[in-house]
Coordinates of C-alpha atoms in Angstrom, one line a residue:
M1 CA -2.1 6.3 -106.0
N2 CA -0.5 4.0 -103.4
R3 CA 3.2 4.7 -104.0
A4 CA 5.4 7.7 -104.3
Q5 CA 9.2 7.7 -105.0
L6 CA 11.7 10.6 -105.0
Q7 CA 15.4 10.5 -105.8
N8 CA 18.0 13.3 -105.8
V9 CA 15.5 16.1 -105.2
S10 CA 16.6 19.5 -103.8
L11 CA 14.5 22.5 -102.8
T12 CA 15.7 25.9 -101.4
Y13 CA 13.3 28.6 -100.2
R14 CA 14.3 32.0 -98.9
N15 CA 11.9 34.8 -97.9
D16 CA 13.5 38.0 -96.5
P17 CA 10.2 39.7 -95.3
S18 CA 9.2 36.7 -93.3
A19 CA 12.8 35.9 -92.4
Q20 CA 12.6 32.2 -93.3
F21 CA 15.1 30.0 -94.9
I22 CA 14.5 26.3 -95.9
S23 CA 16.8 24.0 -97.7
T24 CA 15.8 20.4 -98.4
R25 CA 17.7 17.6 -100.1
I26 CA 16.1 14.2 -100.6
G27 CA 18.5 11.4 -101.6
E28 CA 16.0 8.6 -101.7
A29 CA 12.4 8.5 -100.5
D30 CA 9.8 5.7 -101.0
I31 CA 6.3 5.8 -99.5
T32 CA 3.7 3.1 -99.9
A33 CA 0.1 3.4 -98.7
D34 CA -2.8 1.0 -98.1
D35 CA -5.4 3.7 -98.1
I36 CA -5.5 7.5 -98.2
D37 CA -9.0 9.0 -97.5
L38 CA -8.6 12.7 -96.8
R39 CA -12.4 13.3 -96.7
G40 CA -12.7 10.5 -94.1
S41 CA -9.6 11.8 -92.2
R42 CA -7.9 8.5 -92.6
V43 CA -4.3 7.9 -93.8
A44 CA -3.0 4.3 -93.7
L45 CA 0.7 4.2 -94.8
N46 CA 2.4 0.9 -95.3
T47 CA 6.1 1.8 -95.5
L48 CA 8.2 4.9 -95.4
R49 CA 11.9 4.8 -96.5
L50 CA 14.1 7.9 -96.4
R51 CA 17.8 7.8 -97.0
N52 CA 20.7 10.2 -97.4
S53 CA 18.6 13.4 -97.0
S54 CA 18.8 16.7 -95.2
L55 CA 16.6 19.5 -93.9
A56 CA 17.7 22.9 -92.7
Y57 CA 15.3 25.5 -91.4
A58 CA 16.1 29.0 -90.1
Q59 CA 13.8 31.8 -88.9
N60 CA 13.7 35.1 -87.2
E61 CA 12.0 34.6 -83.8
N62 CA 10.7 38.2 -83.8
V63 CA 8.5 37.7 -86.8
P64 CA 4.9 36.7 -85.7
V65 CA 4.0 33.1 -86.6
E66 CA 0.9 34.3 -88.6
K67 CA 3.2 36.4 -90.8
R68 CA 5.5 33.5 -91.8
L69 CA 4.7 32.3 -95.4
V70 CA 5.7 28.8 -94.5
N71 CA 3.5 28.0 -91.5
P72 CA 2.8 24.3 -90.8
A73 CA 0.2 25.0 -88.1
E74 CA -1.8 27.2 -90.6
A75 CA -1.5 24.5 -93.3
V76 CA -3.0 21.9 -90.9
R77 CA -5.8 24.3 -89.9
D78 CA -6.6 24.9 -93.6
L79 CA -6.7 21.1 -94.3
N80 CA -9.0 20.5 -91.3
E81 CA -11.3 23.3 -92.5
A82 CA -11.4 21.8 -96.0
V83 CA -12.3 18.3 -94.6
E84 CA -14.9 19.7 -92.3
K85 CA -16.5 21.7 -95.2
A86 CA -16.6 18.6 -97.4
N87 CA -18.3 16.7 -94.5
G88 CA -21.0 19.2 -93.8
A89 CA -19.1 21.0 -90.9
Q90 CA -18.5 17.8 -89.0
P91 CA -15.3 18.0 -87.0
A92 CA -12.3 16.2 -88.6
S93 CA -11.1 13.2 -86.6
W94 CA -7.7 12.3 -88.1
R95 CA -6.2 8.8 -87.8
V96 CA -2.8 8.2 -89.4
T97 CA -1.0 4.9 -89.3
L98 CA 2.4 3.7 -90.5
R99 CA 3.2 0.0 -90.4
R100 CA 7.0 0.5 -90.8
S101 CA 9.5 3.3 -91.2
D102 CA 13.1 2.9 -92.3
I103 CA 14.9 6.3 -92.0
S104 CA 18.7 6.6 -92.0
G105 CA 21.5 9.0 -93.0
V106 CA 19.4 12.1 -92.4
D107 CA 20.7 15.5 -91.3
V108 CA 18.5 18.1 -89.6
A109 CA 19.5 21.7 -88.7
F110 CA 17.6 24.6 -87.0
D111 CA 18.8 28.2 -86.5
N112 CA 17.2 31.2 -84.8
F113 CA 18.6 34.3 -86.4
N114 CA 17.9 36.4 -83.4
E115 CA 20.1 34.6 -80.9
P116 CA 24.0 34.5 -80.9
R117 CA 25.6 31.1 -80.4
Q118 CA 25.9 30.3 -76.7
R119 CA 29.1 30.3 -74.8
T120 CA 29.2 28.0 -71.8
R121 CA 31.9 26.5 -69.5
V122 CA 31.4 23.1 -71.1
R123 CA 30.2 22.3 -74.6
G124 CA 26.5 21.7 -74.7
M125 CA 23.4 21.8 -76.9
D126 CA 22.4 25.3 -78.1
Y127 CA 18.7 25.1 -78.5
N128 CA 18.7 28.1 -80.9
H129 CA 21.3 26.5 -83.1
L130 CA 20.8 22.8 -83.5
K131 CA 22.4 20.4 -86.0
F132 CA 21.7 16.7 -86.0
S133 CA 23.6 14.4 -88.3
N134 CA 23.3 10.8 -89.4
L135 CA 19.9 10.3 -87.8
T136 CA 18.3 6.9 -87.9
L137 CA 14.7 6.2 -87.0
N138 CA 13.1 2.8 -87.5
T139 CA 9.6 2.2 -86.2
E140 CA 6.8 -0.3 -86.3
N141 CA 3.0 0.0 -86.0
L142 CA 2.8 3.8 -85.5
S143 CA -0.7 5.1 -84.9
Y144 CA -1.7 8.7 -84.5
S145 CA -5.1 10.2 -83.5
E146 CA -6.1 13.4 -82.0
N147 CA -5.7 12.1 -78.4
R148 CA -3.4 9.2 -78.7
T149 CA -0.1 8.2 -80.3
T150 CA 1.4 4.7 -80.0
G151 CA 4.1 2.6 -81.7
R152 CA 7.4 0.9 -81.2
I153 CA 10.8 2.5 -81.9
T154 CA 13.1 -0.3 -83.0
Q155 CA 16.1 1.9 -83.6
L156 CA 16.9 5.5 -82.9
S157 CA 20.4 7.0 -83.2
G158 CA 22.3 10.1 -84.3
Q159 CA 24.6 12.9 -83.1
E160 CA 24.2 16.6 -82.4
Q161 CA 27.0 19.1 -83.2
S162 CA 27.6 19.6 -79.4
G163 CA 28.9 16.0 -79.2
F164 CA 25.7 14.6 -77.7
A165 CA 25.0 11.2 -79.3
V166 CA 22.5 8.4 -79.1
T167 CA 24.1 5.1 -80.0
R168 CA 20.9 3.2 -80.0
A169 CA 17.4 3.4 -78.5
T170 CA 14.4 1.1 -78.5
A171 CA 11.0 1.5 -76.7
D172 CA 7.3 0.9 -76.8
V173 CA 5.7 4.3 -76.8
V174 CA 2.3 5.5 -75.6
F175 CA 1.5 9.2 -75.6
D176 CA -2.1 10.4 -75.1
S177 CA -4.2 12.9 -73.2
V178 CA -3.6 11.3 -69.8
Q179 CA -0.3 9.5 -69.9
T180 CA 3.1 9.1 -71.5
R181 CA 4.8 5.7 -71.3
L182 CA 8.1 4.2 -72.4
D183 CA 8.1 0.4 -71.9
N184 CA 10.9 -2.0 -72.8
L185 CA 13.1 1.0 -72.9
D186 CA 16.8 0.6 -73.8
L187 CA 18.6 3.9 -74.4
V188 CA 22.3 3.8 -74.9
T189 CA 24.8 6.7 -75.4
P190 CA 28.6 6.8 -75.0
H191 CA 28.1 7.8 -71.3
T192 CA 24.6 6.5 -70.3
R193 CA 22.3 3.5 -70.4
I194 CA 18.6 3.7 -69.3
R195 CA 16.5 0.5 -69.3
R196 CA 13.1 -0.8 -68.5
T197 CA 10.1 1.6 -67.8
L198 CA 9.5 5.3 -67.5
A199 CA 6.0 6.7 -67.3
M200 CA 3.9 9.6 -66.1
Q201 CA 0.2 10.2 -65.7
Y202 CA -1.7 13.5 -65.7
K203 CA -5.2 15.0 -65.9
S204 CA -4.1 16.9 -69.0
L205 CA -0.8 18.1 -70.5
D206 CA -1.9 21.7 -69.9
A207 CA -2.5 21.0 -66.2
I208 CA 0.9 19.5 -65.4
A209 CA 2.6 22.7 -64.4
D210 CA -0.3 23.9 -62.2
D211 CA -0.9 20.5 -60.6
L212 CA 2.6 19.0 -60.2
P213 CA 1.9 17.3 -56.8
N214 CA -0.7 15.1 -58.6
L215 CA 1.6 14.2 -61.5
G216 CA 1.8 10.4 -61.5
V217 CA 5.2 8.8 -62.0
E218 CA 6.4 5.3 -62.5
G219 CA 9.9 4.1 -63.0
D220 CA 11.3 0.6 -63.1
L221 CA 15.0 1.1 -63.6
R222 CA 17.5 -1.7 -63.8
D223 CA 21.3 -1.1 -63.8
V224 CA 20.9 2.4 -65.1
R225 CA 24.1 4.4 -65.7
L226 CA 23.7 8.2 -65.9
G227 CA 26.7 10.0 -67.3
F228 CA 27.3 13.6 -66.1
R229 CA 28.6 14.4 -69.6
D230 CA 25.2 13.6 -71.2
I231 CA 23.3 15.7 -68.6
L232 CA 25.7 18.6 -69.2
Y233 CA 25.2 18.3 -73.0
L234 CA 21.5 18.9 -72.4
A235 CA 21.9 21.5 -69.7
P236 CA 25.5 23.0 -69.8
D237 CA 24.7 25.8 -67.3
L238 CA 24.7 23.1 -64.5
A239 CA 28.5 22.6 -64.9
G240 CA 29.4 24.7 -61.9
T241 CA 26.7 23.3 -59.5
P242 CA 26.9 20.2 -57.3
P243 CA 27.2 17.4 -58.1
F244 CA 28.4 18.2 -61.6
N245 CA 31.3 20.2 -60.3
T246 CA 32.9 17.0 -59.1
G247 CA 33.9 16.1 -62.6
I248 CA 32.1 16.1 -66.0
N249 CA 33.2 12.6 -66.8
Q250 CA 31.7 11.0 -63.7
S251 CA 28.6 8.7 -63.8
V252 CA 26.2 7.3 -61.3
L253 CA 24.6 3.8 -61.2
L254 CA 20.9 3.5 -60.3
S255 CA 18.4 0.7 -59.8
G256 CA 15.0 0.5 -58.2
R257 CA 11.3 1.3 -58.5
V258 CA 9.5 4.6 -58.1
S259 CA 5.7 4.8 -58.1
G260 CA 2.9 7.1 -57.0
R261 CA 2.5 10.9 -57.4
V262 CA 5.1 13.6 -57.1
G263 CA 3.4 14.6 -53.8
D264 CA 3.4 11.0 -52.5
L265 CA 6.3 8.9 -53.8
R266 CA 7.1 5.3 -52.9
V267 CA 10.6 4.1 -53.5
Q268 CA 11.4 0.4 -53.5
N269 CA 14.9 -1.1 -53.4
L270 CA 16.7 2.0 -54.4
E271 CA 20.4 1.4 -55.1
F272 CA 22.7 4.3 -55.9
I273 CA 26.4 4.2 -56.5
G274 CA 28.2 7.4 -57.6
F275 CA 30.4 10.4 -57.0
R276 CA 33.7 9.3 -55.6
N277 CA 32.8 6.9 -52.8
T278 CA 29.0 7.1 -52.2
V279 CA 26.6 4.1 -52.0
V280 CA 22.9 4.3 -51.0
R281 CA 20.5 1.4 -50.5
A282 CA 17.1 2.4 -49.2
S283 CA 13.3 2.1 -49.5
G284 CA 10.6 4.4 -48.3
R285 CA 7.9 7.0 -48.9
I286 CA 8.2 10.8 -49.4
Q287 CA 5.2 13.0 -49.2
G288 CA 4.9 16.8 -49.9
L289 CA 7.0 17.3 -52.9
P290 CA 7.7 19.4 -54.9
N291 CA 7.4 21.6 -51.8
V292 CA 10.2 21.3 -49.2
D293 CA 8.6 23.4 -46.5
R294 CA 7.5 22.1 -43.0
R295 CA 4.9 19.8 -44.7
L296 CA 7.6 17.6 -46.2
F297 CA 7.3 14.0 -44.7
A298 CA 9.7 11.1 -45.1
D299 CA 9.5 7.5 -43.9
L300 CA 12.7 5.8 -44.9
T301 CA 14.5 2.5 -44.2
I302 CA 18.2 3.0 -44.9
R303 CA 20.0 -0.3 -45.4
Q304 CA 23.3 1.4 -46.3
L305 CA 24.5 5.0 -46.8
T306 CA 28.2 5.0 -47.3
T307 CA 30.1 8.1 -48.2
S308 CA 33.3 10.0 -47.8
A309 CA 34.5 13.3 -46.5
A310 CA 35.5 14.3 -50.0
D311 CA 32.0 13.6 -51.3
I312 CA 30.3 15.5 -48.5
R313 CA 32.4 18.5 -49.0
S314 CA 31.8 18.6 -52.8
L315 CA 28.0 18.2 -52.4
A316 CA 27.3 20.4 -49.4
P317 CA 26.4 24.1 -50.2
A318 CA 29.1 26.6 -49.3
G319 CA 29.0 27.6 -45.6
T320 CA 26.9 24.7 -44.4
L321 CA 29.8 22.7 -42.8
P322 CA 31.1 24.3 -39.6
A323 CA 34.6 25.6 -39.6
G324 CA 37.1 23.6 -37.7
I325 CA 35.2 20.3 -37.9
N326 CA 37.0 17.4 -39.4
L327 CA 34.9 14.8 -41.2
P328 CA 35.9 11.2 -41.0
P329 CA 37.4 10.0 -44.3
Q330 CA 34.6 7.4 -44.6
V331 CA 31.3 6.8 -42.8
T332 CA 28.5 4.3 -43.2
V333 CA 25.0 4.9 -41.8
A334 CA 22.0 2.5 -41.5
G335 CA 18.7 2.7 -39.7
T336 CA 15.3 4.4 -40.0
F337 CA 13.9 7.9 -40.3
R338 CA 10.3 8.9 -40.0
G339 CA 9.0 12.5 -39.7
R340 CA 9.2 16.0 -41.1
P341 CA 12.9 16.9 -41.6
T342 CA 12.4 20.5 -42.5
A343 CA 10.1 21.0 -39.4
L344 CA 12.5 19.2 -37.2
V345 CA 9.8 16.8 -36.0
F346 CA 10.9 13.2 -36.4
D347 CA 11.8 9.8 -35.0
T348 CA 15.1 8.3 -36.0
D349 CA 17.1 5.2 -35.1
L350 CA 20.5 5.4 -36.8
R351 CA 23.8 3.6 -36.5
A352 CA 27.0 5.1 -37.9
T353 CA 30.4 3.5 -38.3
S354 CA 33.4 5.6 -39.4
T355 CA 37.1 5.8 -39.4
F356 CA 36.8 8.1 -36.4
G357 CA 34.7 5.6 -34.4
N358 CA 31.0 4.5 -34.1
V359 CA 27.8 6.2 -32.9
T360 CA 24.3 4.9 -32.3
A361 CA 21.5 7.5 -31.9
R362 CA 17.8 7.2 -31.1
V363 CA 16.2 10.6 -31.3
N364 CA 12.6 11.8 -31.0
M365 CA 12.0 15.5 -31.7
G366 CA 8.4 16.6 -31.2
A367 CA 6.4 19.7 -32.2
G368 CA 6.3 22.7 -29.9
P369 CA 6.9 26.4 -29.5
Q370 CA 10.1 27.5 -31.2
G371 CA 13.0 26.9 -28.9
Q372 CA 10.9 24.7 -26.6
E373 CA 10.4 21.6 -28.8
P374 CA 10.5 18.4 -26.7
V375 CA 13.5 16.2 -27.4
R376 CA 14.1 12.6 -26.2
A377 CA 17.4 11.1 -27.3
T378 CA 19.7 8.2 -26.5
F379 CA 23.3 8.2 -27.7
S380 CA 26.1 5.7 -27.4
T381 CA 29.6 5.9 -28.8
Q382 CA 32.3 3.4 -29.3
N383 CA 35.9 4.5 -29.6
L384 CA 34.7 7.8 -31.1
N385 CA 37.8 10.0 -31.7
V386 CA 36.3 13.4 -30.7
G387 CA 39.7 15.0 -30.7
R388 CA 40.1 14.2 -34.4
I389 CA 36.7 15.6 -35.2
L390 CA 37.2 18.8 -33.2
G391 CA 40.8 19.2 -34.1
D392 CA 41.8 19.2 -30.4
P393 CA 44.7 16.8 -29.6
T394 CA 44.0 17.1 -25.9
I395 CA 40.8 15.1 -26.3
G396 CA 41.0 11.4 -27.0
T397 CA 38.5 8.7 -27.9
I398 CA 35.2 8.3 -26.0
T399 CA 33.2 5.2 -25.4
A400 CA 30.0 6.1 -23.5
S401 CA 26.2 6.1 -23.5

């Protein structure tokens, strides 16, 4: 058999002891195959077309997986055991290919009986109660094996009941035992657009959490727009934290390249525009992440860092800005920074221009006993309105070095 077709087929399954419910409706399905060899662990599909269909699945989280009558993982194990038995106990090495898929008009729902529907400040995805509608997934040259999956997504779109939607997405996908890559990526939502390349490399998927500093990352981003609304759809609990508390309908623009490991990141030609009035253009290297203790090291060239008093106040944690200090409405900083910021050991050469005047600072802070660290610094000011900064009208502007 090299072709199977289904039209207007419905299936409903309910099992109260295992607390499972499945409802499936297939409007139109058409599968063609070049070769199906279960004994040889090979399935070569030519086309898969699925239209106007739905799948709803609900379960009780507290029922152990092995006690669920519908258990996909157990079904796969049974199939592997049957293949291995037919092949004289040789391990099954599956390879499944699909030349082209054409899936559209599909609805998918999932519910966990044990969890009530979430209530958050802003509407977001409830991962215990998901409902996707009008899903489209078109692919080319999909290939699956035990350690590697590759293919091209030519169209992905759909909407979740929270409001999160993907207008269109395309990418060349590689997912295997040591890397995940999205090349030629173009992801578009009503609030976001992400383009070019995203990738990470790892020793194994299981080792990522235990070896995060050695997780390889690669990003080549061009004119990316990240909408706060999309981020809050995915993580609604962030709504009250900076910078998302500045407004859920804001977005930021990003361009640049990131490469290396989490523990040794290189950033090239980063451009960031966002919040109300903040612009960052910089390149450099950051070592020591994800830790932010005294080992954190940064070597940065800041071509431009422009921001406003309003942005600083909205992003700074409560209590970090001294009482009685007035920030200039706008400030621009450029220069270099090299050292360990959390250990207060660094060299910096910065120039700041603001609506309250200008400052140039060259500072070298060295290592030493607490309270006795050596400091060498040169400052110069030009028309710096110290009175405005301190809120003291008896002090005027200062030009000095």
